[in-house]
Short mmCIF file of C-alpha atoms in Angstrom, two decimals:
data_model
loop_
_atom_site.label_atom_id
_atom_site.label_comp_id
_atom_site.label_asym_id
_atom_site.label_seq_id
_atom_site.Cartn_x
_atom_site.Cartn_y
_atom_site.Cartn_z
CA MET A 135 -3.52 -3.61 58.98
CA ARG A 136 -3.42 -7.42 58.96
CA VAL A 137 -7.00 -7.63 60.30
CA GLN A 138 -8.22 -5.41 57.45
CA GLU A 139 -6.40 -7.56 54.89
CA ILE A 140 -8.05 -10.70 56.30
CA ARG A 141 -11.49 -9.05 56.12
CA THR A 142 -10.84 -8.00 52.54
CA ALA A 143 -9.76 -11.52 51.59
CA LYS A 144 -12.89 -13.01 53.20
CA ASP A 145 -15.12 -10.55 51.33
CA LEU A 146 -13.43 -11.41 48.04
CA LEU A 147 -13.85 -15.11 48.71
CA LYS A 148 -17.60 -14.60 49.21
CA ALA A 149 -17.79 -12.86 45.83
CA THR A 150 -15.73 -15.57 44.12
CA THR A 151 -18.50 -18.15 44.41
CA HIS A 152 -20.85 -15.90 42.45
CA LEU A 153 -18.25 -14.78 39.93
CA ILE A 154 -17.28 -18.27 38.82
CA ARG A 155 -20.94 -19.11 38.17
CA SER A 156 -21.22 -16.18 35.79
CA PRO A 157 -21.32 -17.01 32.07
CA GLN A 158 -18.73 -14.26 31.55
CA LYS A 159 -15.24 -15.60 32.06
CA HIS A 160 -13.43 -12.25 31.96
CA ILE A 161 -14.51 -9.48 34.29
CA TRP A 162 -13.00 -6.01 34.73
CA LEU A 163 -13.75 -3.95 37.84
CA ASP A 164 -13.33 -0.23 38.44
CA TYR A 165 -14.30 1.48 41.68
CA ASP A 166 -14.75 5.25 41.96
CA GLU A 167 -14.32 5.88 45.67
CA ASP A 168 -15.40 9.53 45.52
CA ALA A 169 -18.69 8.67 43.80
CA ASP A 170 -19.02 5.25 45.52
CA VAL A 171 -19.74 3.59 42.18
CA LEU A 172 -18.55 0.15 41.10
CA TYR A 173 -18.27 -0.48 37.37
CA ILE A 174 -18.23 -4.12 36.24
CA HIS A 175 -17.41 -4.82 32.59
CA PHE A 176 -17.60 -8.14 30.79
CA GLU A 177 -15.39 -6.83 27.98
CA GLU A 178 -12.06 -5.05 28.26
CA THR A 179 -13.55 -1.95 26.68
CA SER A 180 -17.24 -1.68 27.38
CA SER A 181 -19.28 -0.36 24.48
CA SER A 182 -22.90 -0.29 25.54
CA ASN A 183 -25.51 1.42 23.42
CA HIS A 184 -28.28 1.50 26.03
CA SER A 185 -28.77 1.05 29.77
CA GLU A 186 -31.58 0.22 32.15
CA MET A 187 -31.62 1.30 35.78
CA GLY A 188 -33.47 -0.75 38.35
CA GLU A 189 -35.03 0.56 41.54
CA ASP A 190 -32.13 -1.08 43.40
CA GLY A 191 -29.60 1.41 41.99
CA ILE A 192 -28.01 -1.09 39.63
CA ILE A 193 -27.64 -0.05 36.01
CA LEU A 194 -27.51 -2.81 33.40
CA ASP A 195 -25.46 -1.85 30.34
CA TYR A 196 -26.30 -3.51 27.02
CA ARG A 197 -24.99 -3.62 23.49
CA GLU A 198 -28.06 -4.61 21.51
CA LYS A 199 -29.46 -7.51 23.63
CA GLU A 200 -26.14 -8.57 25.18
CA LEU A 201 -25.34 -7.56 28.77
CA VAL A 202 -21.87 -5.99 28.63
CA GLY A 203 -21.63 -4.46 32.10
CA LEU A 204 -23.13 -3.29 35.36
CA THR A 205 -22.89 -0.01 37.22
CA ILE A 206 -23.59 -0.27 40.95
CA LEU A 207 -24.47 2.97 42.73
CA ASP A 208 -23.76 3.35 46.46
CA ALA A 209 -21.55 0.27 46.16
CA SER A 210 -20.05 0.42 49.66
CA GLU A 211 -23.52 0.24 51.26
CA ARG A 212 -24.36 -3.17 49.77
#
């Protein structure tokens, strides 16, 4: 179990570098293990009114022109 915790901590540290460079200072994460989908919200309650899906399986969620979240399909494979 300790080895897994160390791996998890190292993975989170890798992500930290990118997260602190983000213009969004509050980030909420939800992971649906059954669907293997990671939801990232830049607001506590995401209220997008349109989305765009890229060929990479990442969905960008917008409210008007403001990016309010991401949906990452097949998250564990990235």
